[in-house]
mmCIF file with all atom_site columns, C-alpha atoms in Angstrom:
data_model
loop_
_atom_site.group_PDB
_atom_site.id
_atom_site.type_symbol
_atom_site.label_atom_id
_atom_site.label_alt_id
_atom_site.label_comp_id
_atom_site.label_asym_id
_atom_site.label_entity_id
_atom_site.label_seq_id
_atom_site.pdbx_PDB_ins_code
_atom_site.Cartn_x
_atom_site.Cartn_y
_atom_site.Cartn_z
_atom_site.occupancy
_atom_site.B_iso_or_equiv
_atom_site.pdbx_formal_charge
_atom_site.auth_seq_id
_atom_site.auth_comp_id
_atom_site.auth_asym_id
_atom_site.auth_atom_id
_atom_site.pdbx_PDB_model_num
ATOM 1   C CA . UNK A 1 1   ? -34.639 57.758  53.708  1.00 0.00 ? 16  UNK A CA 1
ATOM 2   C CA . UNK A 1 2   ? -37.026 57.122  51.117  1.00 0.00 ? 17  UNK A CA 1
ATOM 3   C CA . UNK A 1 3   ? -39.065 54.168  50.409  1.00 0.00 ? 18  UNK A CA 1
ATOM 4   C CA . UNK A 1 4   ? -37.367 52.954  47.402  1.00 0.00 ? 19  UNK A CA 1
ATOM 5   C CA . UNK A 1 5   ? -33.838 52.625  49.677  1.00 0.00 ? 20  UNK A CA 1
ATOM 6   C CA . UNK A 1 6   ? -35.028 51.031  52.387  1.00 0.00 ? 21  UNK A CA 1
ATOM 7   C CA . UNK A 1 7   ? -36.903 47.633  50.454  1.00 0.00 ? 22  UNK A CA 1
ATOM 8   C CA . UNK A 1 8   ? -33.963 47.790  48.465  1.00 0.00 ? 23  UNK A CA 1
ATOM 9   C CA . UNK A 1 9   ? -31.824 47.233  51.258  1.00 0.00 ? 24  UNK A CA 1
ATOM 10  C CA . UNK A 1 10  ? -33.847 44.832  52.618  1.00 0.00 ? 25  UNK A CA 1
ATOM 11  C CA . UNK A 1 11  ? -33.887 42.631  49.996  1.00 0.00 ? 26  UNK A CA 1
ATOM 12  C CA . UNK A 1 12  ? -30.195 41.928  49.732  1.00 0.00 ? 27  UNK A CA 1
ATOM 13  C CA . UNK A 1 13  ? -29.377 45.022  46.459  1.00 0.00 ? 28  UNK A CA 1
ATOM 14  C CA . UNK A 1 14  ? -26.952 47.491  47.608  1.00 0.00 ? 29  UNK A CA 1
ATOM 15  C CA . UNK A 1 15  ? -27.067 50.953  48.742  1.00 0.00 ? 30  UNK A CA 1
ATOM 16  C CA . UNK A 1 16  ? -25.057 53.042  46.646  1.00 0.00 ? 31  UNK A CA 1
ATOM 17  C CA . UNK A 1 17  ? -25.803 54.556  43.586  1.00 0.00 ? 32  UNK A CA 1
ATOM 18  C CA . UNK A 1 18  ? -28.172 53.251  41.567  1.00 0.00 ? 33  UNK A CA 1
ATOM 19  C CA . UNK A 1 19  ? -25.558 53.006  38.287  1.00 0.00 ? 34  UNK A CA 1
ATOM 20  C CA . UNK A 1 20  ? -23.223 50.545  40.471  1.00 0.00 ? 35  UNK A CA 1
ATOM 21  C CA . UNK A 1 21  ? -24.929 47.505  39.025  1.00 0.00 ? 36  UNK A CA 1
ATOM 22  C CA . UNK A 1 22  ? -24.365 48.264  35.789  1.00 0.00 ? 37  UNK A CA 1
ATOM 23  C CA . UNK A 1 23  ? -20.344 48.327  35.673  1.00 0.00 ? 38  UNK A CA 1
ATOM 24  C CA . UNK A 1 24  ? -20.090 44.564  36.972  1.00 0.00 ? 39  UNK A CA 1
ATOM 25  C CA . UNK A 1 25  ? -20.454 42.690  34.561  1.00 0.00 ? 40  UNK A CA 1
ATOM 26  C CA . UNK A 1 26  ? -23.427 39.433  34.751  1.00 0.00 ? 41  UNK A CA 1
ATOM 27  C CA . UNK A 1 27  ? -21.240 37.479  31.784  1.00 0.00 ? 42  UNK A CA 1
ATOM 28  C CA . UNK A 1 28  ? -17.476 36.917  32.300  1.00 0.00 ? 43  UNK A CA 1
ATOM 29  C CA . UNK A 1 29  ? -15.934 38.528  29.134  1.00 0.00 ? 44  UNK A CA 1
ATOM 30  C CA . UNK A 1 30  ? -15.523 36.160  26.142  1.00 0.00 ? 45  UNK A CA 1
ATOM 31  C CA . UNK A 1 31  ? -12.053 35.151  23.861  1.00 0.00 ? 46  UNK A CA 1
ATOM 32  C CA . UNK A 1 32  ? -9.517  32.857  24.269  1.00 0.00 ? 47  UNK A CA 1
ATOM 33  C CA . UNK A 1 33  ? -5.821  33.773  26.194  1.00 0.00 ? 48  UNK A CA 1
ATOM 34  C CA . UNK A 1 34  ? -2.940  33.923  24.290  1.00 0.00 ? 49  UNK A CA 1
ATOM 35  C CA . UNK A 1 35  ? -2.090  30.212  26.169  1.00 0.00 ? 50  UNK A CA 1
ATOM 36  C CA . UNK A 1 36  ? -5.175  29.122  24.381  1.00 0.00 ? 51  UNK A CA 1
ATOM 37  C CA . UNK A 1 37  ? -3.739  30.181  21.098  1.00 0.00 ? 52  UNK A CA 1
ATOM 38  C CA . UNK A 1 38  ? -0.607  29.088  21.090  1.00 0.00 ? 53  UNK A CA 1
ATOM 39  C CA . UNK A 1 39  ? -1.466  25.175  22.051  1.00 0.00 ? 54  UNK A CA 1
ATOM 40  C CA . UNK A 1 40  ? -4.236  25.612  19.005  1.00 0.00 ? 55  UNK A CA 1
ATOM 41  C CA . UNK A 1 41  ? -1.545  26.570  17.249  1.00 0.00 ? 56  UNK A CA 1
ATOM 42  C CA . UNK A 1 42  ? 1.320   23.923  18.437  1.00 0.00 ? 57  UNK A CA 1
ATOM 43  C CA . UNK A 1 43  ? -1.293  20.847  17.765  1.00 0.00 ? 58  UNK A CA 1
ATOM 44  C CA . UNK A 1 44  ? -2.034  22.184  13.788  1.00 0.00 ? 59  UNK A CA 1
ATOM 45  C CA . UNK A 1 45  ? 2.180   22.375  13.554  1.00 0.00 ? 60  UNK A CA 1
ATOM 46  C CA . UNK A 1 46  ? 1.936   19.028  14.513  1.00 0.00 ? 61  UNK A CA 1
ATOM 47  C CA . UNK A 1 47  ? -1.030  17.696  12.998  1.00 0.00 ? 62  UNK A CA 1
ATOM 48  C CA . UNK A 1 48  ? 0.311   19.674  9.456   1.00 0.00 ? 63  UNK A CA 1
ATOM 49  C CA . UNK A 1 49  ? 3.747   17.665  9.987   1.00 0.00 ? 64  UNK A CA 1
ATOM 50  C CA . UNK A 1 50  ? 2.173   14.378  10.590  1.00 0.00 ? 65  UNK A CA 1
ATOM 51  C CA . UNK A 1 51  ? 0.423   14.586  7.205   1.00 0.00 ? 66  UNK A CA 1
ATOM 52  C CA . UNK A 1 52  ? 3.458   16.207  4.838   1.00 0.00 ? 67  UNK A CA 1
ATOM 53  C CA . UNK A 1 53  ? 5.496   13.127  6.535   1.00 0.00 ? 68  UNK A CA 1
ATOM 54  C CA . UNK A 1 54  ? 2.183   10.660  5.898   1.00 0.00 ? 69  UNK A CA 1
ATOM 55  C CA . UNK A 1 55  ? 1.989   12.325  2.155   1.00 0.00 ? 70  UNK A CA 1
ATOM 56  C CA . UNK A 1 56  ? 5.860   11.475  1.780   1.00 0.00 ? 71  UNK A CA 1
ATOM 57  C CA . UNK A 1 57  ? 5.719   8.082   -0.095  1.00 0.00 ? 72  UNK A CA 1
ATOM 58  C CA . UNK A 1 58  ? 8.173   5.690   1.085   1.00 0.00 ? 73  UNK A CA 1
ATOM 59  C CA . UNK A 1 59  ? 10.572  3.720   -1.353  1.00 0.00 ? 74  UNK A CA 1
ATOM 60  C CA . UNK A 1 60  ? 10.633  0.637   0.144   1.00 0.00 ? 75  UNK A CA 1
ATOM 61  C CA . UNK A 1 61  ? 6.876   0.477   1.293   1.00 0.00 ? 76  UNK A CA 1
ATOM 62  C CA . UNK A 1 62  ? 6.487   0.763   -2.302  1.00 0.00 ? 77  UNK A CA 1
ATOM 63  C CA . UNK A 1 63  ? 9.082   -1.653  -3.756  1.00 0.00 ? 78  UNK A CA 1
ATOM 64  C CA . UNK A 1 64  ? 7.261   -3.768  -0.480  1.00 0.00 ? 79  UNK A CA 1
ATOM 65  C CA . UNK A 1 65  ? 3.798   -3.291  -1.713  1.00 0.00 ? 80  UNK A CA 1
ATOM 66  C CA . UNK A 1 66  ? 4.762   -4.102  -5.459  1.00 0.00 ? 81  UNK A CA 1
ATOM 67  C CA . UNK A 1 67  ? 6.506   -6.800  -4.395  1.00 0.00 ? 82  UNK A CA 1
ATOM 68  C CA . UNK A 1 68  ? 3.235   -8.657  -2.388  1.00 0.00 ? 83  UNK A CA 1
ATOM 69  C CA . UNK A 1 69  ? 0.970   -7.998  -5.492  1.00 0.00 ? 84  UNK A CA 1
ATOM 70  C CA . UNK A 1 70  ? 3.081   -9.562  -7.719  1.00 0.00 ? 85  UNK A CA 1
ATOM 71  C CA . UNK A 1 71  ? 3.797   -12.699 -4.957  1.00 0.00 ? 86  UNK A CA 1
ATOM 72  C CA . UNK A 1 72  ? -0.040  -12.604 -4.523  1.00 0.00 ? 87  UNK A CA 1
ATOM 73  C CA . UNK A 1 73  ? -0.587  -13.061 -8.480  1.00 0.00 ? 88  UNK A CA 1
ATOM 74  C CA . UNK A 1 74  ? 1.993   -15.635 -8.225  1.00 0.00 ? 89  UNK A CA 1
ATOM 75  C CA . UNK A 1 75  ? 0.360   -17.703 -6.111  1.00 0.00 ? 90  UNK A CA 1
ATOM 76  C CA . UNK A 1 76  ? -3.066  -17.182 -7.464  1.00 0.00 ? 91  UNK A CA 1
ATOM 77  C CA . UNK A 1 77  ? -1.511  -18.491 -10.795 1.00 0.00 ? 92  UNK A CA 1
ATOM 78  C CA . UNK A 1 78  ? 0.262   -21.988 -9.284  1.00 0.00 ? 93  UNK A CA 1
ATOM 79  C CA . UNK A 1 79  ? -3.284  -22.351 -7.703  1.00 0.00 ? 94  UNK A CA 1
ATOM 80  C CA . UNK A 1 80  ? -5.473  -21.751 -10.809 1.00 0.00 ? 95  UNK A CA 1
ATOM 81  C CA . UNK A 1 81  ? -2.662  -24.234 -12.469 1.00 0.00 ? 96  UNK A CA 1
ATOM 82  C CA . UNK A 1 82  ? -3.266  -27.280 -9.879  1.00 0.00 ? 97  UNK A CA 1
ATOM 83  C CA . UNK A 1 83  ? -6.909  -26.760 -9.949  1.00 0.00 ? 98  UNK A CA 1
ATOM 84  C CA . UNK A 1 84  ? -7.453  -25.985 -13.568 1.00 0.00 ? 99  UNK A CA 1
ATOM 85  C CA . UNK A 1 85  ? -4.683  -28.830 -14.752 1.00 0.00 ? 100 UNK A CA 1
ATOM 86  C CA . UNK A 1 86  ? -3.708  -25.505 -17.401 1.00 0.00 ? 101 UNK A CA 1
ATOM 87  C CA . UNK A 1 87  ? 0.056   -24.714 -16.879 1.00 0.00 ? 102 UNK A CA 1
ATOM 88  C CA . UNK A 1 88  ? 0.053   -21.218 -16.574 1.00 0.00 ? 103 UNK A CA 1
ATOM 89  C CA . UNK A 1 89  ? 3.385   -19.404 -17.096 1.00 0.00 ? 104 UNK A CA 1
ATOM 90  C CA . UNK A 1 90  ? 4.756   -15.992 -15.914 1.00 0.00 ? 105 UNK A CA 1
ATOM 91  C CA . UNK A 1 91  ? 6.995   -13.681 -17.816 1.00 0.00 ? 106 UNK A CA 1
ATOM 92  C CA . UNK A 1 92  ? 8.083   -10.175 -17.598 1.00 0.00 ? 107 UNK A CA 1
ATOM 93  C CA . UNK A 1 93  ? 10.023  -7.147  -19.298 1.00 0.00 ? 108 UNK A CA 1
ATOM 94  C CA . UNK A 1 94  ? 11.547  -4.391  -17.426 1.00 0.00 ? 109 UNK A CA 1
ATOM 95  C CA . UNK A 1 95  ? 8.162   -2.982  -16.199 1.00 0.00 ? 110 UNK A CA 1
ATOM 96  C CA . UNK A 1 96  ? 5.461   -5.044  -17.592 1.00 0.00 ? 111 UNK A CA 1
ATOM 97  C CA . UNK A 1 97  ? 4.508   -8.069  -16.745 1.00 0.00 ? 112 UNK A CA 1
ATOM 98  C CA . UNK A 1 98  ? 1.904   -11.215 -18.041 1.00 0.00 ? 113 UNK A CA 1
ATOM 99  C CA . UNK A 1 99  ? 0.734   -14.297 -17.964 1.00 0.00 ? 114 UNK A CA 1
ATOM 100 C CA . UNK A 1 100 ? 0.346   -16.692 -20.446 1.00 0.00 ? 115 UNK A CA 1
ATOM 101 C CA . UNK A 1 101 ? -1.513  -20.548 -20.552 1.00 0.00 ? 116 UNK A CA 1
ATOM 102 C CA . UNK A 1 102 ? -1.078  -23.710 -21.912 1.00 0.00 ? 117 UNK A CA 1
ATOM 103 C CA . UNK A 1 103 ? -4.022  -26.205 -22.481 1.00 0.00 ? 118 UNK A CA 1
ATOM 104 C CA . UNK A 1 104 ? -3.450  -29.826 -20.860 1.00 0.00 ? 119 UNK A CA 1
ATOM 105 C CA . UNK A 1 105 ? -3.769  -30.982 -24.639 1.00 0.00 ? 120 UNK A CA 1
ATOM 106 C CA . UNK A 1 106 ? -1.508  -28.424 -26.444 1.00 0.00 ? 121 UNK A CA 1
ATOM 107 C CA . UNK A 1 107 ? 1.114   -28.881 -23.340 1.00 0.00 ? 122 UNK A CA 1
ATOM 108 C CA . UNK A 1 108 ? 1.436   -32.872 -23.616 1.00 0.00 ? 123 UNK A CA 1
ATOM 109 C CA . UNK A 1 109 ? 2.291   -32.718 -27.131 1.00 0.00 ? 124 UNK A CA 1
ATOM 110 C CA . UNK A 1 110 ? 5.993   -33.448 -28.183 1.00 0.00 ? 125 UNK A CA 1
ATOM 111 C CA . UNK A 1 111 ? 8.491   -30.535 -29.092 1.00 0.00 ? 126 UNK A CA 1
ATOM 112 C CA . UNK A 1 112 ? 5.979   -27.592 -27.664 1.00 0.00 ? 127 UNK A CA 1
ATOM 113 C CA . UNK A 1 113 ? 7.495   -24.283 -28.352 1.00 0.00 ? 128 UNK A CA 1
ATOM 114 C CA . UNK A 1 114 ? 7.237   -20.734 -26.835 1.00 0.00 ? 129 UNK A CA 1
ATOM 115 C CA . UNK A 1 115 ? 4.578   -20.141 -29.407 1.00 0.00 ? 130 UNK A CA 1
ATOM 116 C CA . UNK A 1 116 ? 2.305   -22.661 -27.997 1.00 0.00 ? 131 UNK A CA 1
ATOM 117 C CA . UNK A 1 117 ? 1.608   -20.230 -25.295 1.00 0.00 ? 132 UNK A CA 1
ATOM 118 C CA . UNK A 1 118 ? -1.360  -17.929 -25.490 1.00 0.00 ? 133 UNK A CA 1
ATOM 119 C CA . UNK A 1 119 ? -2.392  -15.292 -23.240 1.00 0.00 ? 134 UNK A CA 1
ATOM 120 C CA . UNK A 1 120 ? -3.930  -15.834 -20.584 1.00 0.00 ? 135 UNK A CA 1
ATOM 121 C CA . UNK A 1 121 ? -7.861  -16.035 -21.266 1.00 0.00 ? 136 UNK A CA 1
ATOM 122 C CA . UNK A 1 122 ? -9.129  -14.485 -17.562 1.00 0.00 ? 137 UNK A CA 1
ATOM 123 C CA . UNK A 1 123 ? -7.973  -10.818 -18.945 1.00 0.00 ? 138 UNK A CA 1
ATOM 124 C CA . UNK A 1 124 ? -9.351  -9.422  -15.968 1.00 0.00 ? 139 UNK A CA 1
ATOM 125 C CA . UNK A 1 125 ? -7.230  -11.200 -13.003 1.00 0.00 ? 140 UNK A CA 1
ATOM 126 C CA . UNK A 1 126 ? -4.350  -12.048 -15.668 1.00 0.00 ? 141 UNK A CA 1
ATOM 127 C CA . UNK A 1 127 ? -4.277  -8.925  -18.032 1.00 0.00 ? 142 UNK A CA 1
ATOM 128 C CA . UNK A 1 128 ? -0.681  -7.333  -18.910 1.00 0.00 ? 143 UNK A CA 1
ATOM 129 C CA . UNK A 1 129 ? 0.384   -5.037  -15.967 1.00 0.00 ? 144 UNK A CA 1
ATOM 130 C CA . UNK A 1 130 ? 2.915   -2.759  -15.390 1.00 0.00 ? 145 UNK A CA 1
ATOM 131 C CA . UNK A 1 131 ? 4.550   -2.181  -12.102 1.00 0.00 ? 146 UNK A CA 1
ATOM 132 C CA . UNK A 1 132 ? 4.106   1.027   -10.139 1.00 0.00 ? 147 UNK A CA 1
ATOM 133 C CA . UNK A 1 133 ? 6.478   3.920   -10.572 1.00 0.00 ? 148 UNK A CA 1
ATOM 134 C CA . UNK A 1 134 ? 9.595   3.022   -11.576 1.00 0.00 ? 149 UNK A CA 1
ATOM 135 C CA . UNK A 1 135 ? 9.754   -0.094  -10.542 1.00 0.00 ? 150 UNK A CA 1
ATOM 136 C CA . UNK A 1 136 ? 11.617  -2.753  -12.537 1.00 0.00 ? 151 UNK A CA 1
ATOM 137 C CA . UNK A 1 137 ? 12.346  -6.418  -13.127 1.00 0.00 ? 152 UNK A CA 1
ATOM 138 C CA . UNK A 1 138 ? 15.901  -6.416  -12.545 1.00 0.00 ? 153 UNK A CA 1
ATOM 139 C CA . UNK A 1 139 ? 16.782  -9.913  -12.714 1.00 0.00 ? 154 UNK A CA 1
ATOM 140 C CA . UNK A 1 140 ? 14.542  -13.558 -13.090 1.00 0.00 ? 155 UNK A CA 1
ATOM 141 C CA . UNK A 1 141 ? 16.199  -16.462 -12.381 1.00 0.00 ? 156 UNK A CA 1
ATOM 142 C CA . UNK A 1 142 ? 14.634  -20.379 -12.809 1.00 0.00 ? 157 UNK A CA 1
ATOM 143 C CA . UNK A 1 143 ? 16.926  -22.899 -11.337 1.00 0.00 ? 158 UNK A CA 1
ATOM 144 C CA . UNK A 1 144 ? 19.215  -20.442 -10.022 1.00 0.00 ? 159 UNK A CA 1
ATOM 145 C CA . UNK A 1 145 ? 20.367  -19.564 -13.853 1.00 0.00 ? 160 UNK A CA 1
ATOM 146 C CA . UNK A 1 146 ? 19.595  -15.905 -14.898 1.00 0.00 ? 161 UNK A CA 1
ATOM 147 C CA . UNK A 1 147 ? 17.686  -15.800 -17.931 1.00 0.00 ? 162 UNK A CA 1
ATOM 148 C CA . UNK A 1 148 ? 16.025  -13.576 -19.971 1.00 0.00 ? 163 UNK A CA 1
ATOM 149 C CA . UNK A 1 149 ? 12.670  -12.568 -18.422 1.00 0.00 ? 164 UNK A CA 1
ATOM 150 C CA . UNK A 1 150 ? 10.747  -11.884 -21.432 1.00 0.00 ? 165 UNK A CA 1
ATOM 151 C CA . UNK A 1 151 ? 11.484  -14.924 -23.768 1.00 0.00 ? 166 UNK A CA 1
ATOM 152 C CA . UNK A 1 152 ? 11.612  -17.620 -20.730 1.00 0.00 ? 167 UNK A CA 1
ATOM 153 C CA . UNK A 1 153 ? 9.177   -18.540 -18.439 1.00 0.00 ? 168 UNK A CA 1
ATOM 154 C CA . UNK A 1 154 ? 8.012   -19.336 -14.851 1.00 0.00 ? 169 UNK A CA 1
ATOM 155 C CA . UNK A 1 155 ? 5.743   -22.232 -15.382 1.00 0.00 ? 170 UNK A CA 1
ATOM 156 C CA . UNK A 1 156 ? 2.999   -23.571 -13.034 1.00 0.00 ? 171 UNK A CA 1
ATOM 157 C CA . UNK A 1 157 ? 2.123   -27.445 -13.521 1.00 0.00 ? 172 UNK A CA 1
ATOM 158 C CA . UNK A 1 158 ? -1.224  -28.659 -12.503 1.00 0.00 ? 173 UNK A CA 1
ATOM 159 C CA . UNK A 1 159 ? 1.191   -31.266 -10.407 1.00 0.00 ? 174 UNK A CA 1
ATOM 160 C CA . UNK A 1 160 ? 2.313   -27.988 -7.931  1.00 0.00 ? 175 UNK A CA 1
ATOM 161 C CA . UNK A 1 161 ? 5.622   -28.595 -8.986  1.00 0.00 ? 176 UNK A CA 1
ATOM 162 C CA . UNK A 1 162 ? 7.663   -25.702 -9.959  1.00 0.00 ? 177 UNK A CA 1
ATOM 163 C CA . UNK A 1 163 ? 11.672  -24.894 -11.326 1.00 0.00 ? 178 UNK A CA 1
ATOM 164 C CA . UNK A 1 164 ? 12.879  -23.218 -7.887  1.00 0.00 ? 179 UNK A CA 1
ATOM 165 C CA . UNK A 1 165 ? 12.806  -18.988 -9.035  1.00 0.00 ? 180 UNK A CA 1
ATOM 166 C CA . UNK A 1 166 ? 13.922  -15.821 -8.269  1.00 0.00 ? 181 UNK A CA 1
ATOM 167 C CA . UNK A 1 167 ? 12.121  -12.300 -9.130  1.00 0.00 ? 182 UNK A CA 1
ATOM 168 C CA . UNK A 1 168 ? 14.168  -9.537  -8.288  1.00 0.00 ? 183 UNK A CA 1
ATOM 169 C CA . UNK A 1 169 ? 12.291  -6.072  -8.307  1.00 0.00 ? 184 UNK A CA 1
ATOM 170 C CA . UNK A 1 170 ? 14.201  -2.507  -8.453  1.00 0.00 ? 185 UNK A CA 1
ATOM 171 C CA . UNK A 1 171 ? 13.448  0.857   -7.764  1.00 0.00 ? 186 UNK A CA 1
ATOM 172 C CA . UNK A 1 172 ? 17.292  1.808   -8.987  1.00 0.00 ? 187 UNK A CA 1
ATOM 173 C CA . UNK A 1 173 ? 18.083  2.372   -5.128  1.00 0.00 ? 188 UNK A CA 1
ATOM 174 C CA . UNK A 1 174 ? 16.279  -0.273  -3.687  1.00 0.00 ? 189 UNK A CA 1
ATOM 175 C CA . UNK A 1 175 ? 15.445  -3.889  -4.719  1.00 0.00 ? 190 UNK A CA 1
ATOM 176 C CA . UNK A 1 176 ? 13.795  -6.532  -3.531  1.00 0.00 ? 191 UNK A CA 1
ATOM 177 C CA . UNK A 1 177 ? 13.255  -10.667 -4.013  1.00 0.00 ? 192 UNK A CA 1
ATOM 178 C CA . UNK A 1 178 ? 10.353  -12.753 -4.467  1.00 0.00 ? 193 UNK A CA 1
ATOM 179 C CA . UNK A 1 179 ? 11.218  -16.259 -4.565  1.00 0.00 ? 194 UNK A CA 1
ATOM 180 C CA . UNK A 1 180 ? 9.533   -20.221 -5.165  1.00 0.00 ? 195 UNK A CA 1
ATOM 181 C CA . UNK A 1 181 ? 10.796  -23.234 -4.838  1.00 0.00 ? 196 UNK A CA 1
ATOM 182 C CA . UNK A 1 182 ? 10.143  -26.648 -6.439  1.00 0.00 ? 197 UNK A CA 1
ATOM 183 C CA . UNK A 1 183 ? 6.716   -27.211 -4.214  1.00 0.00 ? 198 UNK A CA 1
ATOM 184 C CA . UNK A 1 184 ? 5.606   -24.043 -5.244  1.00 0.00 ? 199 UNK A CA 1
ATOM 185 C CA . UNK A 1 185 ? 5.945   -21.674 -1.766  1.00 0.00 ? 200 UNK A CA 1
ATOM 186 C CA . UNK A 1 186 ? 6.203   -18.363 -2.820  1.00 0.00 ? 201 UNK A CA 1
ATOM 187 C CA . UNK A 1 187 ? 7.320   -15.629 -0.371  1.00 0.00 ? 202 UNK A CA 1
ATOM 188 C CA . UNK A 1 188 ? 8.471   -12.109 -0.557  1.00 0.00 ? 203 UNK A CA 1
ATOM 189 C CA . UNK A 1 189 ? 12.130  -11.603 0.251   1.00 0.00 ? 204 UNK A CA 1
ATOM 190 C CA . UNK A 1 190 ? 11.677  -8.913  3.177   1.00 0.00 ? 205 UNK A CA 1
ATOM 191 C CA . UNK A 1 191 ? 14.967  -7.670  3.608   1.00 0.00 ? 206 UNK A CA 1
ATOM 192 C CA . UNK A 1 192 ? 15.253  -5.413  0.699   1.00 0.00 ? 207 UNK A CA 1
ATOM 193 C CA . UNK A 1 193 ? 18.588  -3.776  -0.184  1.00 0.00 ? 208 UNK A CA 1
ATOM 194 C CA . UNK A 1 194 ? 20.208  -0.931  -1.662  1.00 0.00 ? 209 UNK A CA 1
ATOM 195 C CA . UNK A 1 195 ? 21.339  -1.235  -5.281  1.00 0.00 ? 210 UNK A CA 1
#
C-alpha cells in the first residue's frame, strides 16, 4: 500500500475510492415538502377569509356607529347649552341633520318664533351633517308626539331640562333609537330592530 492510503486511513477518511466523498452530500438538500405547502397554503385561505369577512361592512355596526355620533353630538349640545346659558336646538330631515342656537336675550323675549333660530355659530363641531350611507331619520318624537323633524325642534335649556325625545334612525332594514328624557340623559337604544 502506498503512502497516501495508509495516513488516510489513519486519520479517520475512508478507504475506498477516492470519488466516494463526493456523492454524500455535506448540505442536506434544500425546499420545502409538500406538508409544508399545503399548511402555507391553508393559513392564507384563512387569513384571505378573515379579511373578505372583516371588509364585509355590517348593517347594524353601522346603524350602531351612526347612532353613538349622533347621541355623542347630542350630549355635547345639552352640555354647551347648560354651560353657555344658549339654548341650542336639534333638527333633522331624512339624512341631514343641524343645529341651530338661540341667544339668552333673543330666547326670553315674548312670542319667539322658529325664525329666531340661527345656525349654530361653532360651524366646525355644529356644521350641517349628513348621516352615513343610507341612513335615515325615520321618526322624531318630543313628548312622545311624532312631529315633523325638520320644522320642530329638540331644544337644550341652559337649566338641563329637556321635552323627553325619541330619534329613530333607519337603514330601511334596520333601525335604531336614541332617546332623552326631561333631565337630559341621552342613551342609544341598543336593541335595534328590523323594519
Amino acid at each position: 500500500m502506498g503512502p497516501g492510503v495508509f495516513s488516510a486511513s489513519r486519520t479517520g477518511g475512508s478507504s475506498s475510492t477516492p470519488h466516494a466523498s463526493r456523492l454524500t452530500p455535506h448540505h442536506p438538500t434544500r425546499g420545502f415538502t409538500l406538508i409544508e405547502l399545503l399548511v402555507v397554503l391553508v393559513i392564507i385561505g384563512i387569513t384571505a377569509a378573515m379579511i373578505a369577512i372583516n371588509l364585509a361592512p355590517d348593517p347594524r355596526q353601522a346603524l350602531e356607529t351612526e347612532a353613538q355620533r349622533l347621541a355623542l353630538l347630542l350630549q355635547q349640545a345639552r352640555d354647551e347649552a347648560m354651560t353657555s346659558g344658549t339654548r341650542i336646538a336639534f333638527s333633522a330631515e331624512k339624512q341631514e341633520f343641524r343645529f341651530w342656537q338661540k341667544p339668552a336675550s333673543s330666547a326670553e323675549k315674548a312670542g319667539e318664533t322658529a325664525r329666531t333660530w340661527e345656525p349654530h355659530a361653532d360651524q366646525e363641531l355644529y356644521k350641517p351633517r349628513s348621516l352615513a350611507g343610507n341612513i335615515r331619520v325615520e321618526e322624531m318624537r318630543i313628548n312622545q308626539q311624532p312631529v315633523d323633524s325638520h320644522v320642530q325642534k329638540i331644544v337644550f335649556t341652559p337649566s338641563g331640562m329637556t321635552l323627553p325625545f325619541r330619534i329613530t334612525l333607519s337603514d330601511g332594514a334596520l333601525r335604531i333609537a336614541i332617546s332623552g328624557n326631561a333631565i337630559g340623559q341621552i342613551e342609544v337604544d341598543k336593541d335595534s330592530s328590523r323594519s
